[in-house]
C-alpha positions as MATLAB code, in Angstrom:
seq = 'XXXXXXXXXXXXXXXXXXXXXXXXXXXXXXXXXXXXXXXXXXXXXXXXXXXXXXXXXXXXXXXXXXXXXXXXXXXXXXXXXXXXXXXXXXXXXXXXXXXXXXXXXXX';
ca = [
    -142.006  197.937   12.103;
    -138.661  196.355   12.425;
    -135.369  198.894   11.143;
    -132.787  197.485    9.396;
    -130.235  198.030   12.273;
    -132.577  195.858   14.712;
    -132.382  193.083   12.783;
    -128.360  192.977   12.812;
    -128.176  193.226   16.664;
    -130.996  190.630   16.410;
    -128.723  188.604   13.881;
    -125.701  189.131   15.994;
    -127.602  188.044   19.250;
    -128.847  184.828   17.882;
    -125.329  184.073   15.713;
    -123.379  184.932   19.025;
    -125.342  182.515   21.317;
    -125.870  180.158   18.569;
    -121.754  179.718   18.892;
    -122.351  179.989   22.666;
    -119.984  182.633   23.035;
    -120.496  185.589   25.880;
    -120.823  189.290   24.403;
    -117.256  189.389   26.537;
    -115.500  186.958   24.688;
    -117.233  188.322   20.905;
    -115.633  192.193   22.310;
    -112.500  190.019   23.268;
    -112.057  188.214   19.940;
    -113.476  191.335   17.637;
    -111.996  194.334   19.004;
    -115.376  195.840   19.265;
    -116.058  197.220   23.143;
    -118.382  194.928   24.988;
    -120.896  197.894   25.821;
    -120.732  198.739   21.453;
    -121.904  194.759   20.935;
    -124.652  195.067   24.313;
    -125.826  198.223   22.538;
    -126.216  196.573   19.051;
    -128.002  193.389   20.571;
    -130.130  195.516   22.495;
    -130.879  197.733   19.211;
    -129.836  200.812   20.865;
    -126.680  201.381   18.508;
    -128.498  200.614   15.057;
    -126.271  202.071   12.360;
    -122.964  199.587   12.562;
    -120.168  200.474   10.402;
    -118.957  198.232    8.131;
    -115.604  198.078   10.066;
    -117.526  197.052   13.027;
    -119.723  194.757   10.990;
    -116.659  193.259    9.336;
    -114.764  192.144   12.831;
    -117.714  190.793   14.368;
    -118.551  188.554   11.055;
    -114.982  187.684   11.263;
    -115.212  185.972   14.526;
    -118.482  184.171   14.145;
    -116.790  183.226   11.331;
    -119.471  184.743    8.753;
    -119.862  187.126    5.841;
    -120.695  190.628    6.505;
    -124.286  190.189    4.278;
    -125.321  187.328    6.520;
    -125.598  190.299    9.460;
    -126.950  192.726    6.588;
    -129.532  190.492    4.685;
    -132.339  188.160    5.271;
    -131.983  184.627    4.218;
    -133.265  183.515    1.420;
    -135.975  180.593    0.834;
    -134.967  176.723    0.652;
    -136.103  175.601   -3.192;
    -137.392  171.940   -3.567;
    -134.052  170.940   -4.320;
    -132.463  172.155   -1.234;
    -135.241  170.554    0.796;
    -134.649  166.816   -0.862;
    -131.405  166.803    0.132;
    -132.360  168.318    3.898;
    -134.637  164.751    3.710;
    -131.931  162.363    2.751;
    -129.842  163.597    5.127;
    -132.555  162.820    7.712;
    -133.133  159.662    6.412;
    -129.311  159.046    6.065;
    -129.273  159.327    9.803;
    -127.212  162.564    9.630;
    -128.491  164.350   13.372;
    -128.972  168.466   13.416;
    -126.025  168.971   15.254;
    -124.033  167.114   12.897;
    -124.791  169.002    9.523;
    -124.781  172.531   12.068;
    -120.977  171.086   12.420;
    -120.347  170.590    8.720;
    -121.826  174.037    7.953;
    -119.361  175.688   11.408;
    -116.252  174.114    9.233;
    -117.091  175.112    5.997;
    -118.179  179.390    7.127;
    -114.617  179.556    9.045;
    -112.532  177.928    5.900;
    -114.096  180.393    3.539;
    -113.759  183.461    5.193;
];
């Protein structure tokens, strides 16, 4: 069974490398010690606080319940538009882009 606090390290992990950004630049950037992030990726340290939780969102340029929560299932509607974007030629890397700008103007 998978704990709540293993799935934020898990979330962190994948958010962090997503952004290809080093566990040493994420400490640099957040204030949170290096060993503190290893710990939570690793799912050693799995009871964050929300301070922590809060600085690390900050720099990955999230919100706090996207480390907290699971995310939720794409409706129909939400899946048409994913297909006319493919078929409008719009690549992966350039809607991940559009979604990058949009998470670090609203936080």
């Amino acid at each position: 069974m998978v704990r709540c606090g293993q799935m934020i390290g898990y979330r962190v992990k994948s958010l962090r490398e997503e952004r290809k950004m080093s566990i040493s630049e994420l400490s640099t950037k957040s204030g949170v010690a290096k060993s503190y992030i290893s710990s939570l990726e690793r799912n050693l340290q799995t009871n964050p606080t929300i301070l922590v939780l809060e600085k690390i969102a900050r720099i990955l340029c999230i919100k706090v319940d996207a480390l907290l929560y699971d995310q939720v299932d794409m409706d129909d509607e939400w899946m048409d538009i994913l297909q006319d974007l493919m078929r409008a030629g719009i690549s992966k890397e350039e809607i991940r882009e559009f979604i990058q700008v949009k998470k670090c103007s609203s936080v």
